[in-house]
CSV table of N, CA and C in Angstrom, one decimal:
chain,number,residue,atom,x,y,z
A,1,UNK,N,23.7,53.6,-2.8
A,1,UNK,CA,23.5,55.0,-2.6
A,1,UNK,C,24.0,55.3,-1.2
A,2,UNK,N,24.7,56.2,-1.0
A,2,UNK,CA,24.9,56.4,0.2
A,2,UNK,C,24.9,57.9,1.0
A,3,UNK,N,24.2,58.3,1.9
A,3,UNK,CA,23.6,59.1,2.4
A,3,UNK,C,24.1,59.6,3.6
A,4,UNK,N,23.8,60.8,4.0
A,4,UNK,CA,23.9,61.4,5.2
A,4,UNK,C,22.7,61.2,6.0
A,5,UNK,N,22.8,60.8,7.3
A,5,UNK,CA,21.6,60.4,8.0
A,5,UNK,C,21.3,61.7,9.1
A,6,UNK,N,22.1,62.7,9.5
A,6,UNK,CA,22.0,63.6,10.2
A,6,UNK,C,23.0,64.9,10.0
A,7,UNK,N,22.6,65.9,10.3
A,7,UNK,CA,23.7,66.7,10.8
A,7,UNK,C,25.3,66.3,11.5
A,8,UNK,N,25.0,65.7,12.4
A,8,UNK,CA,26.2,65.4,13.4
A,8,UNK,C,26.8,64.4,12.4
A,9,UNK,N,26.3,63.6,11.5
A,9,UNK,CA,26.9,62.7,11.3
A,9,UNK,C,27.3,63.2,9.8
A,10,UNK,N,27.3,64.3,9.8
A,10,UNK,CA,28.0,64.5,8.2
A,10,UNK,C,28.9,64.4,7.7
A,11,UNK,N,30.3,64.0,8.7
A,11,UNK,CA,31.5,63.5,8.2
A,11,UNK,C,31.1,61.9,8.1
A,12,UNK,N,30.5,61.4,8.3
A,12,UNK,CA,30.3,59.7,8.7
A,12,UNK,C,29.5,59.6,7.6
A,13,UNK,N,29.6,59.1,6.3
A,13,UNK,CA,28.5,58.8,5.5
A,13,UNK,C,28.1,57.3,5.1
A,14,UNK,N,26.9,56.6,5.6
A,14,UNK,CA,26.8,55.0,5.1
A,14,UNK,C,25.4,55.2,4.6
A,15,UNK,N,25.2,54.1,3.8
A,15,UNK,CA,23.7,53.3,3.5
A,15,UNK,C,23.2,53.0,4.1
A,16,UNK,N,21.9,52.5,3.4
A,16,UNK,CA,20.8,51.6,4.2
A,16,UNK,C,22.0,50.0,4.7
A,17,UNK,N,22.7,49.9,3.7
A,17,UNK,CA,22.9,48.3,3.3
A,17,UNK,C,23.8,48.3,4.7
A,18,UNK,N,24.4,49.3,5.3
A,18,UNK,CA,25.3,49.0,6.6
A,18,UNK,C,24.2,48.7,7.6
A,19,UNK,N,23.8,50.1,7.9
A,19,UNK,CA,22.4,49.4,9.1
A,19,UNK,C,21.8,48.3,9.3
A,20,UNK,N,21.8,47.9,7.9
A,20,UNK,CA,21.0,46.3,7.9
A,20,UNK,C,22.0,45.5,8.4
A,21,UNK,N,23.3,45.7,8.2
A,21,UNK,CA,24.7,44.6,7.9
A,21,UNK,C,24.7,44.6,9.6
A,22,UNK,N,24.5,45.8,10.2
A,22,UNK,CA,25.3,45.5,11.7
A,22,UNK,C,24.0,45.1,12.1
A,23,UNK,N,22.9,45.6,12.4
A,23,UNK,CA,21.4,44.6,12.9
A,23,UNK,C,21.3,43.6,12.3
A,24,UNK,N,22.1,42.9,11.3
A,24,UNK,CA,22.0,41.7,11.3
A,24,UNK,C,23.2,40.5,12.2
A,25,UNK,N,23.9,41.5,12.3
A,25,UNK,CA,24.8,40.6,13.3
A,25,UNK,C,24.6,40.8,14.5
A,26,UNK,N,25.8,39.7,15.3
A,26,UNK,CA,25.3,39.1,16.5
A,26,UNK,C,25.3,40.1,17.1
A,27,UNK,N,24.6,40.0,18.7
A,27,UNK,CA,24.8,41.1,19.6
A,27,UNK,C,26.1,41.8,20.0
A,28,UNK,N,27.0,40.6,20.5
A,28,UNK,CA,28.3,41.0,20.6
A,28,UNK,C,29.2,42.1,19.4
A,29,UNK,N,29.1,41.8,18.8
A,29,UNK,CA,29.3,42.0,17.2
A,29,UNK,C,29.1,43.7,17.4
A,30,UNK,N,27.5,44.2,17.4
A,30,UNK,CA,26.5,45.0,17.8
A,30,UNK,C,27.4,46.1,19.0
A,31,UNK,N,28.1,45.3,19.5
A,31,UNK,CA,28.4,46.4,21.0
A,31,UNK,C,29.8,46.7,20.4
A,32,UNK,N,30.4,46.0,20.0
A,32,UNK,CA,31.5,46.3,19.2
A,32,UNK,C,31.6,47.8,18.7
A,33,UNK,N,30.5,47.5,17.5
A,33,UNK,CA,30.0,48.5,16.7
A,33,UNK,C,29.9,49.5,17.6
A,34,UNK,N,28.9,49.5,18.6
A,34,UNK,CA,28.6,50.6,19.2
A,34,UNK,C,30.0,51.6,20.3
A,35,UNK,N,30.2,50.9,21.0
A,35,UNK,CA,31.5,51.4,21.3
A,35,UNK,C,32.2,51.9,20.7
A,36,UNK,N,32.8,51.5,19.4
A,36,UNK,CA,33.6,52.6,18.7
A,36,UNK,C,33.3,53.3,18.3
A,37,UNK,N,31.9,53.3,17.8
A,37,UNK,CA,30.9,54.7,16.8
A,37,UNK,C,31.1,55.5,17.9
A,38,UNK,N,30.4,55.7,19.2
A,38,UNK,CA,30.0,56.3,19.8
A,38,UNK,C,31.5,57.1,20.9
A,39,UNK,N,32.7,56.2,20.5
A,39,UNK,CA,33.6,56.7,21.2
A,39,UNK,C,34.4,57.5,19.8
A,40,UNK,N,34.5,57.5,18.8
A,40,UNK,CA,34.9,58.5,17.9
A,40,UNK,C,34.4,59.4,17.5
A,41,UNK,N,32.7,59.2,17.1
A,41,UNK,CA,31.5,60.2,16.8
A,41,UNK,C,30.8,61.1,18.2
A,42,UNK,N,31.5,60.4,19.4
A,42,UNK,CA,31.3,61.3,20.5
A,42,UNK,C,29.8,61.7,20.7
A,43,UNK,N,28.9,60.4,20.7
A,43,UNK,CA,27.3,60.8,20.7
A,43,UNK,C,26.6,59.6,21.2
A,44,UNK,N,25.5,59.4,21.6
A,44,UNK,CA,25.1,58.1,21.9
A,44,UNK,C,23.2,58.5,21.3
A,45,UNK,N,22.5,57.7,20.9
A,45,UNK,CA,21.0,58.4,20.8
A,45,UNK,C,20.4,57.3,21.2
A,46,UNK,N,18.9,57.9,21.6
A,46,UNK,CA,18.0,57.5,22.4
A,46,UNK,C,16.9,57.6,21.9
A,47,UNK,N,15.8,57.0,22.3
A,47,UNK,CA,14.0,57.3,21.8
A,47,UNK,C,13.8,58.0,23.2
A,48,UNK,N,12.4,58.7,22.8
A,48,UNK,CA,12.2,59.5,23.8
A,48,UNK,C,10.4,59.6,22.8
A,49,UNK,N,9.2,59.8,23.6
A,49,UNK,CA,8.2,60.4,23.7
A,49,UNK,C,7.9,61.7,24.5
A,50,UNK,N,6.4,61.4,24.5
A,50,UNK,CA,5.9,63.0,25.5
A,50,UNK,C,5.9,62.5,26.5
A,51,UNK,N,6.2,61.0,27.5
A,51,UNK,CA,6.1,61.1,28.4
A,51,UNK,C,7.6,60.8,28.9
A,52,UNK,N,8.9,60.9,28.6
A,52,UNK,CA,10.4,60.9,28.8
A,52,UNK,C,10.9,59.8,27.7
A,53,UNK,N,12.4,59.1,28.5
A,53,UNK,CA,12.6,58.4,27.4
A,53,UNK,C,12.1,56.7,27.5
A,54,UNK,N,12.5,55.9,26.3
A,54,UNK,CA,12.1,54.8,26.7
A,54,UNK,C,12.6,53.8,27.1
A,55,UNK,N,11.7,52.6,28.1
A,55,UNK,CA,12.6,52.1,28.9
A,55,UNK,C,12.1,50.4,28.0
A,56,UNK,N,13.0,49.8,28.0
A,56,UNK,CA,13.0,48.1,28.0
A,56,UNK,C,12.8,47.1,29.0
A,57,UNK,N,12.5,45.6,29.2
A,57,UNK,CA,12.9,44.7,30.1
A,57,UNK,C,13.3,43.8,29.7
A,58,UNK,N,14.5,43.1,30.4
A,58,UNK,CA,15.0,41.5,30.4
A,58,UNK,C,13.5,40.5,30.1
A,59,UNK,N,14.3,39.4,30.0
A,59,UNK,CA,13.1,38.5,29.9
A,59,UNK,C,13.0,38.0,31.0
A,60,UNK,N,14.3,38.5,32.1
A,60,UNK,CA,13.4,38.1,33.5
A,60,UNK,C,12.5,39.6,34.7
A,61,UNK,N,12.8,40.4,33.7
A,61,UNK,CA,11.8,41.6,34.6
A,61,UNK,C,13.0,42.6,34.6
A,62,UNK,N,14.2,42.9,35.0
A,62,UNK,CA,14.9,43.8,34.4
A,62,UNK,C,15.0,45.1,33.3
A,63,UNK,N,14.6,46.5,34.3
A,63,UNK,CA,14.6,47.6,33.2
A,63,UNK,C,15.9,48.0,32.5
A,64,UNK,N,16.0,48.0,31.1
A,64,UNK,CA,16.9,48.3,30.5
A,64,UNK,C,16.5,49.5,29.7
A,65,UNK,N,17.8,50.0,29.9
A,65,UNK,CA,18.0,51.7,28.4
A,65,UNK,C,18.2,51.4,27.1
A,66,UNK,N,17.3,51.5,26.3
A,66,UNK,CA,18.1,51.1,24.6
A,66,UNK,C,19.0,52.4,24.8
A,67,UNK,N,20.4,52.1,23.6
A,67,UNK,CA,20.7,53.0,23.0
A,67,UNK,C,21.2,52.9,21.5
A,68,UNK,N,21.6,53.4,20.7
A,68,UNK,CA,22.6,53.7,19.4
A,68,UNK,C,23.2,54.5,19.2
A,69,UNK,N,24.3,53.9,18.1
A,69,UNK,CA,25.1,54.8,18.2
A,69,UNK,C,24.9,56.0,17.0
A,70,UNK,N,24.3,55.9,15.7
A,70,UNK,CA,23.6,56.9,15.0
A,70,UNK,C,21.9,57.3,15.0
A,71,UNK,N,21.9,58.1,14.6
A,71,UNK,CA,20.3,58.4,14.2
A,71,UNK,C,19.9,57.3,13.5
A,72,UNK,N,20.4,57.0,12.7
A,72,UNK,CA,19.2,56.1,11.9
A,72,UNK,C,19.1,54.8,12.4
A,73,UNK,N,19.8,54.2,13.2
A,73,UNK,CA,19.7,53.1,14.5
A,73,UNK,C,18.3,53.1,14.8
A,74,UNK,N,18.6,54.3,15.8
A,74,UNK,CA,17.1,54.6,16.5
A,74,UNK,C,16.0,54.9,15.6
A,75,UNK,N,15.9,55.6,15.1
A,75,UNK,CA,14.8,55.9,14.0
A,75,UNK,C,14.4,54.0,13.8
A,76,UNK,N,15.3,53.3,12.8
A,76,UNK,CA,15.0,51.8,12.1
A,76,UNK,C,13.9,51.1,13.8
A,77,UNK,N,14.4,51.3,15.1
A,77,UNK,CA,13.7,51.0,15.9
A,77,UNK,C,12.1,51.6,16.3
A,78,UNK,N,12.3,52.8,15.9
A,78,UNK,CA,11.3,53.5,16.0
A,78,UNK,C,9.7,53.0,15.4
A,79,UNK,N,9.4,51.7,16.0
A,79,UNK,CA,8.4,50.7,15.2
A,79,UNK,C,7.7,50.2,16.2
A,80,UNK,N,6.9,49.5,15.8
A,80,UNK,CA,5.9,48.7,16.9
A,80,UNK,C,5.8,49.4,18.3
A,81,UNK,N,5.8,49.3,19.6
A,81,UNK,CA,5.5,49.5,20.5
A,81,UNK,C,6.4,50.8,21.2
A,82,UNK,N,7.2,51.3,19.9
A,82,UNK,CA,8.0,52.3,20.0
A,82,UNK,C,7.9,53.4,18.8
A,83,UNK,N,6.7,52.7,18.0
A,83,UNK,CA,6.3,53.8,17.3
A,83,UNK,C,5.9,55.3,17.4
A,84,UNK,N,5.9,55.5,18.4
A,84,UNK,CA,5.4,57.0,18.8
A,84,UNK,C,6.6,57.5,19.5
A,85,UNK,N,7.4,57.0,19.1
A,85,UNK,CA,9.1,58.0,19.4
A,85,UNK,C,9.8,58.3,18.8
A,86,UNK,N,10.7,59.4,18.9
A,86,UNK,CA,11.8,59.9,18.0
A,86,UNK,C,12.8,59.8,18.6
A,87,UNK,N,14.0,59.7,18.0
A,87,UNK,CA,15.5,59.8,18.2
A,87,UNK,C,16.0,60.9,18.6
A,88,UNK,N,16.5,61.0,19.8
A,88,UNK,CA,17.0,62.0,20.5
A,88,UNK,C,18.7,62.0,20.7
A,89,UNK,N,19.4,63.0,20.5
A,89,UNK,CA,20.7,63.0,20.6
A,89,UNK,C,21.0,63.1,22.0
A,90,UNK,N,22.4,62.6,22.7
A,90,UNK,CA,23.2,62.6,23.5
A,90,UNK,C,24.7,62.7,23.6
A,91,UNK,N,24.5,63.7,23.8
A,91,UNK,CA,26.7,64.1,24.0
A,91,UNK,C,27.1,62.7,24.8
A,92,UNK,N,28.0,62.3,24.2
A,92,UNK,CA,28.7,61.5,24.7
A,92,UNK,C,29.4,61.8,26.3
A,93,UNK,N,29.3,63.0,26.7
A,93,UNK,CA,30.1,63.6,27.9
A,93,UNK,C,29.1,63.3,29.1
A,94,UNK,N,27.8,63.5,28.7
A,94,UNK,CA,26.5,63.5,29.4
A,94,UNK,C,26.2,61.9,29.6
A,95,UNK,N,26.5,61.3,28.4
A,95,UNK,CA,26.0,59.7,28.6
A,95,UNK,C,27.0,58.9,29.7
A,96,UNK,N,28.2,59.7,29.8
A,96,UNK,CA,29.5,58.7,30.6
A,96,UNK,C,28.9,59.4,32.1
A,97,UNK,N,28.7,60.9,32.1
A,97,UNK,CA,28.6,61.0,33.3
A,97,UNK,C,27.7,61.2,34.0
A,98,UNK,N,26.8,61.4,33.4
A,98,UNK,CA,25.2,61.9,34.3
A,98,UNK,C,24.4,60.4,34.0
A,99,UNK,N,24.2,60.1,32.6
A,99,UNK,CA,23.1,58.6,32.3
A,99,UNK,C,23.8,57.3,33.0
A,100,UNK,N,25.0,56.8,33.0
A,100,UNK,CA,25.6,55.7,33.1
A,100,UNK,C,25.5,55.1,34.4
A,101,UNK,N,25.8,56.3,35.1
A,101,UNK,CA,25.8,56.7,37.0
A,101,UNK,C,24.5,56.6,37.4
A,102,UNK,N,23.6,57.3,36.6
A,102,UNK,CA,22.4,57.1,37.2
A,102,UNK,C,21.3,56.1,36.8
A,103,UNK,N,21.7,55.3,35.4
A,103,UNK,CA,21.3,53.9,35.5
A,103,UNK,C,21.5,53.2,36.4
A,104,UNK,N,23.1,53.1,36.4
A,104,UNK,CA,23.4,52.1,37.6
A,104,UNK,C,23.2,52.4,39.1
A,105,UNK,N,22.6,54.0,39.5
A,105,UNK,CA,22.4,54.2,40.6
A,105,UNK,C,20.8,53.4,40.6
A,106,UNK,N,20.0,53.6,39.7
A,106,UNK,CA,18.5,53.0,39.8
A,106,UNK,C,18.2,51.9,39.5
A,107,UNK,N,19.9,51.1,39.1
A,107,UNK,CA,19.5,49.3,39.3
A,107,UNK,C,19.1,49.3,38.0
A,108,UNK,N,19.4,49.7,36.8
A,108,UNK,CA,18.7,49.2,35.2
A,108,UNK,C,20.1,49.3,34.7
A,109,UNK,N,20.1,48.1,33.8
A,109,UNK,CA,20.9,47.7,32.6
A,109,UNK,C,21.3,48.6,31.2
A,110,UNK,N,22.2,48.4,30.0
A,110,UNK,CA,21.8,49.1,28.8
A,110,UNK,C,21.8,48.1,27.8
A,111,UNK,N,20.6,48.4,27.0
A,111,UNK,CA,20.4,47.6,25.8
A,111,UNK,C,21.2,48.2,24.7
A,112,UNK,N,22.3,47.4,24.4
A,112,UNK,CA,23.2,48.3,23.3
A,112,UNK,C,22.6,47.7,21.9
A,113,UNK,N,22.5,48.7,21.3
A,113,UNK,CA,22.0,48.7,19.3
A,113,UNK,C,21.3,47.9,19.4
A,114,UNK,N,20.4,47.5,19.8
A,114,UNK,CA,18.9,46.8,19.9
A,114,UNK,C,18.2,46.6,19.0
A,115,UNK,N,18.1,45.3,18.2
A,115,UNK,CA,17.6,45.5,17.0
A,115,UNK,C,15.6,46.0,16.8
A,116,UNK,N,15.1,46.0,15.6
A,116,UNK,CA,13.4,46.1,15.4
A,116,UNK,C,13.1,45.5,16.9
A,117,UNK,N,13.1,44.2,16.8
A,117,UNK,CA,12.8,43.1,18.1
A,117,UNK,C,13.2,43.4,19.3
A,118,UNK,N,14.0,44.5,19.5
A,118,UNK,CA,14.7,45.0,21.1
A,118,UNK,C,15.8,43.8,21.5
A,119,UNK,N,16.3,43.0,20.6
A,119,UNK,CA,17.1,42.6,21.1
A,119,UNK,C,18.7,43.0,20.8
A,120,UNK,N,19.2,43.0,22.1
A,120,UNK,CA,20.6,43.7,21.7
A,120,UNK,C,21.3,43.0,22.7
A,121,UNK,N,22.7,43.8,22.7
A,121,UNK,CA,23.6,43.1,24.4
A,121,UNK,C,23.2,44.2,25.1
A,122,UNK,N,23.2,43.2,26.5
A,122,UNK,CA,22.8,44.1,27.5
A,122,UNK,C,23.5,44.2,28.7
A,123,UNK,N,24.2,45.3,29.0
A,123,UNK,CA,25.0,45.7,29.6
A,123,UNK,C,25.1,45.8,31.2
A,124,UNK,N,25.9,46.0,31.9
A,124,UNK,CA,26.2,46.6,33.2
A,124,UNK,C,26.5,48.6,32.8
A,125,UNK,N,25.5,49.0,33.3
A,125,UNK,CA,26.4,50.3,32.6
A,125,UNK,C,28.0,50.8,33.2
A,126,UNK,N,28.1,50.4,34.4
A,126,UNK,CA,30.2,50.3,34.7
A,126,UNK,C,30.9,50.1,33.5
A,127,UNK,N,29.9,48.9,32.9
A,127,UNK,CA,30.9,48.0,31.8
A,127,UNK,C,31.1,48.9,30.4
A,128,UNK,N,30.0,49.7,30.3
A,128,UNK,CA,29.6,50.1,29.0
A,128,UNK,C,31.0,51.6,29.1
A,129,UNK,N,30.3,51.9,30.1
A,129,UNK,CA,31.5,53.2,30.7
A,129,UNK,C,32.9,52.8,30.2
A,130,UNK,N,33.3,52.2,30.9
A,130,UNK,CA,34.9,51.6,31.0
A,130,UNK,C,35.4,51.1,29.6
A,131,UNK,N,34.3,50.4,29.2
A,131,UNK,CA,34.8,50.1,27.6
A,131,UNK,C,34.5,51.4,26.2
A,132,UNK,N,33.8,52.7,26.6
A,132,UNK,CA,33.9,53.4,25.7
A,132,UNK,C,35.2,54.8,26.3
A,133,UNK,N,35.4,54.6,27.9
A,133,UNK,CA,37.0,55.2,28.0
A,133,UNK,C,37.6,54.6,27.0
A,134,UNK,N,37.7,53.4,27.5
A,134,UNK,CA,39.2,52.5,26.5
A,134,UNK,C,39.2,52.9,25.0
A,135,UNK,N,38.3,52.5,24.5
A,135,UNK,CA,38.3,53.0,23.3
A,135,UNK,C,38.6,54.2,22.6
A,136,UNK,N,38.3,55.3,23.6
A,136,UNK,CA,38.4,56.8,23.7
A,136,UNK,C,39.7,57.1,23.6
A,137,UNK,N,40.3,55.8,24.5
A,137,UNK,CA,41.7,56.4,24.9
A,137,UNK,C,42.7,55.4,23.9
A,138,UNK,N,41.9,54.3,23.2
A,138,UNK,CA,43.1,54.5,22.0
A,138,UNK,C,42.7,54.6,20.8
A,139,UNK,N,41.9,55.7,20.7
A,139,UNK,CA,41.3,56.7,19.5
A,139,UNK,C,42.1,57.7,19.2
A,140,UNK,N,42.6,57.8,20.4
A,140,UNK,CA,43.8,59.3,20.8
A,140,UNK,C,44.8,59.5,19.8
């Protein structure tokens, strides 16, 4: 079956069975994915509660940003200790220049496509920046 998971994503239509396919592979793999989704679909999403959005840690103490690159990413995470959040959209215009800069201004990482378990690759946001230009720019 295959389904529309959002408005934004109405030209983009997958299954459950993809979501599973890319949270089942490696991290690397995972950022892959996310860089091109999010540099063609021009969106990035986040969890967010009533008290802002939410934040992760390394396993050595390190705050990290989840993000994905569709709704139903974030929603599938939307579990255990992040059960009381919803998926929030982000223009991709906003994530390159206002979130990226000011992660990296406040010293925190990005957890890219993070699976149930929060684990994902975790980024420099410079790095994340630079590699969804590139991609942007041979999307062109």
């Amino acid at each position: 079956m295959t389904t529309t998971h959002s408005d934004s994503e109405a030209g983009y239509r997958f299954g459950s069975h993809e979501v599973d396919a890319v949270l089942r592979a490696r991290p690397e793999k995972r950022y892959a994915y996310f860089v091109n989704r999010v540099a063609d679909w021009e969106e990035v999403w986040g969890l967010r509660n009533a008290d802002g959005w939410v934040m992760s840690a390394t396993d050595a103490g390190q705050q990290v940003a989840p993000f994905w690159p569709f709704r139903a990413f974030a929603e599938r995470a939307a579990v255990g200790r992040w059960s009381n959040t919803w998926p929030e959209r982000i223009a991709l215009h906003a994530f390159l220049e206002r979130w990226l800069p000011g992660l990296a201004g406040d010293g925190r990482r990005v957890c890219v496509l993070p699976d149930e378990h929060g684990q994902g690759a975790t980024v420099e946001p410079a790095t994340l920046k630079a590699d969804i230009e590139e991609e942007r720019e041979r999307l062109e």
